[in-house]
mmCIF file of C-alpha atoms in Angstrom:
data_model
loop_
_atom_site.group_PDB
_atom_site.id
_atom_site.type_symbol
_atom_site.label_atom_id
_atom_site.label_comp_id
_atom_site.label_asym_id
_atom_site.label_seq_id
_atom_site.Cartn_x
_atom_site.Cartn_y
_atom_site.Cartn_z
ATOM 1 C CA UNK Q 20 0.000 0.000 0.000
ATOM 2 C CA UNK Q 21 1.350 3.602 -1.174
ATOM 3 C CA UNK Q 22 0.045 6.862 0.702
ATOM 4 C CA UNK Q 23 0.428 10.160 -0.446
ATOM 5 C CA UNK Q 24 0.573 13.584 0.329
ATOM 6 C CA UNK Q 25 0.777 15.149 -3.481
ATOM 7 C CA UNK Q 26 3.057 18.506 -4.072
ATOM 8 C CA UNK Q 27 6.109 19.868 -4.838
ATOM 9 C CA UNK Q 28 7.293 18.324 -1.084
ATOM 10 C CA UNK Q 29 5.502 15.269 -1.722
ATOM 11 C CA UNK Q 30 4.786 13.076 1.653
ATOM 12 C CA UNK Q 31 4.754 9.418 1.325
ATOM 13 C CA UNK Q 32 4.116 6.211 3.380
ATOM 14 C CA UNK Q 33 4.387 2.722 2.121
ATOM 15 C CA UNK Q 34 2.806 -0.586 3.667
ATOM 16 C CA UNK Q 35 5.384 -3.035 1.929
ATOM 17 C CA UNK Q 36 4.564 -6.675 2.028
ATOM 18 C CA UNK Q 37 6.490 -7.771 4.520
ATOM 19 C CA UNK Q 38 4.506 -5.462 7.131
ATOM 20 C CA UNK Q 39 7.604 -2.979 7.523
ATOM 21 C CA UNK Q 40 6.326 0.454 7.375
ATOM 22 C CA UNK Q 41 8.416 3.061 5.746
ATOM 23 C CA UNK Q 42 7.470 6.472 4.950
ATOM 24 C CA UNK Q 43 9.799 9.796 3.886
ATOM 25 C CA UNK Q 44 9.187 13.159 1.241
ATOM 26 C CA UNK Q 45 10.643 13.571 -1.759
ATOM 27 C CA UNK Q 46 10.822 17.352 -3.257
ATOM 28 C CA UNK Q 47 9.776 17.649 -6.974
ATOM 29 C CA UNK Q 48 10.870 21.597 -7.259
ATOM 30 C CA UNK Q 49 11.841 22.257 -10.391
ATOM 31 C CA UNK Q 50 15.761 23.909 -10.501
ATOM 32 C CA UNK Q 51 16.149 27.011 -11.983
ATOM 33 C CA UNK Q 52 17.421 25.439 -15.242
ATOM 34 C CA UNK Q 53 14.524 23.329 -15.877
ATOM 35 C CA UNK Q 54 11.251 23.555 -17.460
ATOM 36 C CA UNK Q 55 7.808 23.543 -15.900
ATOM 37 C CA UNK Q 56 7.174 19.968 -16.670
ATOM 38 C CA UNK Q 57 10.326 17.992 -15.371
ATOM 39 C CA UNK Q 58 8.817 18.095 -11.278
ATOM 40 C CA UNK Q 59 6.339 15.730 -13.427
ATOM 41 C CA UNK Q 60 8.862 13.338 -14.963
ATOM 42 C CA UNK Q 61 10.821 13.259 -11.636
ATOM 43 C CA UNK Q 62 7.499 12.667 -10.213
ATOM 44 C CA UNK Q 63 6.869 9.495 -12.555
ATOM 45 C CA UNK Q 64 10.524 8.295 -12.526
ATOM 46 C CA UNK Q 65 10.140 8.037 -8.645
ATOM 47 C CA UNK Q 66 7.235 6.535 -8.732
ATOM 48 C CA UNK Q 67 8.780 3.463 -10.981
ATOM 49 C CA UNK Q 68 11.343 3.313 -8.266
ATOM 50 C CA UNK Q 69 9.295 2.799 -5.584
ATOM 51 C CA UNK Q 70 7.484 0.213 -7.389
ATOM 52 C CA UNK Q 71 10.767 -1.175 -8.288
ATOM 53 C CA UNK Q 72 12.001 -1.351 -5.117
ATOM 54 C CA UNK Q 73 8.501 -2.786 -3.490
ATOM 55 C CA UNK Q 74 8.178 -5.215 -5.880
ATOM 56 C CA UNK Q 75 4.633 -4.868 -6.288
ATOM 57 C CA UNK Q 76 1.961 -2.213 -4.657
ATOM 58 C CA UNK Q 77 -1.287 -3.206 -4.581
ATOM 59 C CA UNK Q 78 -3.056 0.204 -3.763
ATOM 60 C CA UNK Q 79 -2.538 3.721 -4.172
ATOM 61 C CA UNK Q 80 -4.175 6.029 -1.660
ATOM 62 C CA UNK Q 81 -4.050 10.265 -1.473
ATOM 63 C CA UNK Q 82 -5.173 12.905 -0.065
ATOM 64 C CA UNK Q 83 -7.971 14.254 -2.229
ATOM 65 C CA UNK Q 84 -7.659 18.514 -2.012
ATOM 66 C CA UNK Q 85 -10.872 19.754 -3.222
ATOM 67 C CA UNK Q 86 -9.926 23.498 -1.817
ATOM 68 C CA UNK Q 87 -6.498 25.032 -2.633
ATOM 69 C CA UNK Q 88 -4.718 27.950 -1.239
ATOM 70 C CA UNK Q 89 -4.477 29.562 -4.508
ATOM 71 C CA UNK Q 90 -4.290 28.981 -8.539
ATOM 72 C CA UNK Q 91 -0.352 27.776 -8.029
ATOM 73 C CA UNK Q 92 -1.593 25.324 -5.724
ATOM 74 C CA UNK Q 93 -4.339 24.055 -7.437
ATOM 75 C CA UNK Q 94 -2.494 23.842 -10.895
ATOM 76 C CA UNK Q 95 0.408 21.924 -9.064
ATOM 77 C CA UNK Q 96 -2.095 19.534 -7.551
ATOM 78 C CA UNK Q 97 -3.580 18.840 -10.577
ATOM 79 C CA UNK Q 98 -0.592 18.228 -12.509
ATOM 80 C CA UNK Q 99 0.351 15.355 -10.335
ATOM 81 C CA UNK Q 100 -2.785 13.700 -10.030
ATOM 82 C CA UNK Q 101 -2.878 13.503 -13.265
ATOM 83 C CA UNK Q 102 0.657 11.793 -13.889
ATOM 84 C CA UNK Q 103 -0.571 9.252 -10.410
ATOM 85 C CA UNK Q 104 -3.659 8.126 -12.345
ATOM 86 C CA UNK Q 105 -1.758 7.688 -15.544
ATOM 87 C CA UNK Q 106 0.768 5.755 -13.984
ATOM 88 C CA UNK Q 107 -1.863 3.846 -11.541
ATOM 89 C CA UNK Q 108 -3.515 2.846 -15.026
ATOM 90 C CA UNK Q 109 -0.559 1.944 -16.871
ATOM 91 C CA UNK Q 110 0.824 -0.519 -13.994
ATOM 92 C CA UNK Q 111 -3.004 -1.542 -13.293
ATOM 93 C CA UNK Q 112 -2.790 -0.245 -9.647
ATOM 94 C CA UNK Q 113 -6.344 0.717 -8.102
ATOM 95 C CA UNK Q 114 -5.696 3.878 -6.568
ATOM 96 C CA UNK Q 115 -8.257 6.300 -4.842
ATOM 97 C CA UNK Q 116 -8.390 9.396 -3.124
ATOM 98 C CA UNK Q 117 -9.315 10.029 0.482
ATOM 99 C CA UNK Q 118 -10.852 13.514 1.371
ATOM 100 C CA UNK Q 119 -8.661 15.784 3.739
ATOM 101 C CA UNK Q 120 -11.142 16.039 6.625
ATOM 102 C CA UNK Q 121 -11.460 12.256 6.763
ATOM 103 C CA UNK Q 122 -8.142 12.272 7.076
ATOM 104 C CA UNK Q 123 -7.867 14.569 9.860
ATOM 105 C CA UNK Q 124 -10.847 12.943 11.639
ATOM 106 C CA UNK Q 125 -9.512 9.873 11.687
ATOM 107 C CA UNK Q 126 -5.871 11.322 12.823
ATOM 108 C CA UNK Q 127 -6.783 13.213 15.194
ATOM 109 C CA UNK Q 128 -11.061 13.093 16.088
ATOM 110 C CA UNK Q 129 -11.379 16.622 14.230
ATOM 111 C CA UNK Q 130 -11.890 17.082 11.126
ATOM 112 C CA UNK Q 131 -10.428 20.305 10.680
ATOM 113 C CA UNK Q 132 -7.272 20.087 12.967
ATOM 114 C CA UNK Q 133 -3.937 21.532 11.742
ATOM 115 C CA UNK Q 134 -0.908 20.516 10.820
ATOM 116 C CA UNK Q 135 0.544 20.328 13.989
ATOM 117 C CA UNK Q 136 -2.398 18.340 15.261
ATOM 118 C CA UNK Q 137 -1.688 15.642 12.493
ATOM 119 C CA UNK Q 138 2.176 15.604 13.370
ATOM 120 C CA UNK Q 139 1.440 14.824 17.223
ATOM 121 C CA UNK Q 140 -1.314 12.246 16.613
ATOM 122 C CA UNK Q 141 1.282 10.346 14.249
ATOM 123 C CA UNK Q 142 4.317 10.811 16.935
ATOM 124 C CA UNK Q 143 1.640 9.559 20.092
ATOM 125 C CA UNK Q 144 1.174 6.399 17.266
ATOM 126 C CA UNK Q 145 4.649 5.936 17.583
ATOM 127 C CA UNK Q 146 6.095 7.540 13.913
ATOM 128 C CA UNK Q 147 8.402 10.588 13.694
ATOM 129 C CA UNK Q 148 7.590 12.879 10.274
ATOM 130 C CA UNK Q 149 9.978 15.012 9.722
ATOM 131 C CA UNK Q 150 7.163 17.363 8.633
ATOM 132 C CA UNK Q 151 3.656 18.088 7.761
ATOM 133 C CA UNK Q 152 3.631 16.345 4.279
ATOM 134 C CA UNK Q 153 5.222 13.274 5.862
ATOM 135 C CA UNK Q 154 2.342 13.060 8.746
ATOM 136 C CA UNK Q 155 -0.166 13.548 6.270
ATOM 137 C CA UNK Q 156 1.160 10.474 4.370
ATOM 138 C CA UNK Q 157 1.309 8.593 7.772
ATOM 139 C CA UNK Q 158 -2.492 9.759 8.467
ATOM 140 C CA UNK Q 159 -3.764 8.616 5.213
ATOM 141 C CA UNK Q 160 -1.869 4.900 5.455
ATOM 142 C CA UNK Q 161 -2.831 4.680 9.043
ATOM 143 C CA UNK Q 162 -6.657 5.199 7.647
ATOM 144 C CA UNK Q 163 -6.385 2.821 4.875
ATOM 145 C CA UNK Q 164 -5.194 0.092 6.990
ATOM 146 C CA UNK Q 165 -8.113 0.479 9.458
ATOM 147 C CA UNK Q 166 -10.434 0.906 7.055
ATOM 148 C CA UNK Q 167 -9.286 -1.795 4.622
ATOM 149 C CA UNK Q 168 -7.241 -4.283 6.435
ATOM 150 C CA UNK Q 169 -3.143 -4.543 6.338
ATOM 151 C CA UNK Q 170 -0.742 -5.865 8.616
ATOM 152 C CA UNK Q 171 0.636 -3.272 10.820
#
């Protein structure tokens, strides 16, 4: 199972088969000699890598935004959904998204709580994010394995 917290810091969380939990963020910011689109073929290119390294992932899970900060945001979020359903297709991965206050409900018992919230209710479960994106990542797996079974 593969959780994720899509944007430019990217949080992730993976379920592997063994039951070992590992979980990190990747940055896709583009440098300031390349164009708009390579954060997307990073993006892709890690993704292979973590299916490489996993063997096999049998589920895809994110956090579904529906609201963004601002345009940037929203384009940016976009943009990597779309390349995470492409490549769910291609490598006939079910994948699904998971809206933000279920999330945080389940985290943390409120729907709306902040980031901080979200980082202490994954430390009191016994992880350590190194930041928000990473906790969200946590949050979501930790959802999809109550919800849906998993070893943990």
């Amino acid at each position: 199972m593969l959780a994720l917290d899509l944007g430019s810091t990217t949080g992730w969380a993976m379920l592997l088969a063994d039951g070992t939990l590992v979980s990190g963020t990747m940055q896709f910011r583009p440098s300031r000699y390349e164009g708009g689109g390579m954060r997307y073929l990073r993006f892709r290119s890690w993704l292979d890598h973590l299916l490489n390294s996993a063997k096999e992932i049998g589920s895809v899970c994110f956090e579904e935004v529906r609201r963004h900060a601002g345009t940037d945001a929203a384009h940016l979020y976009g943009g990597f959904l779309a390349h995470l359903s492409a490549w769910c297709e291609l490598n006939d991965i079910p994948y699904q998204g998971v809206p933000v206050g279920t999330i945080k409900r389940h985290a943390t018992g409120k729907g709306n709580a902040g980031k901080d919230a979200v980082i202490a209710a994954m430390r009191a479960k016994g992880f350590n994010p190194e930041d928000d994106n990473e906790a969200d990542a946590l949050a979501i797996l930790t959802w999809l394995i109550d919800t849906q079974g998993g070893v943990r």
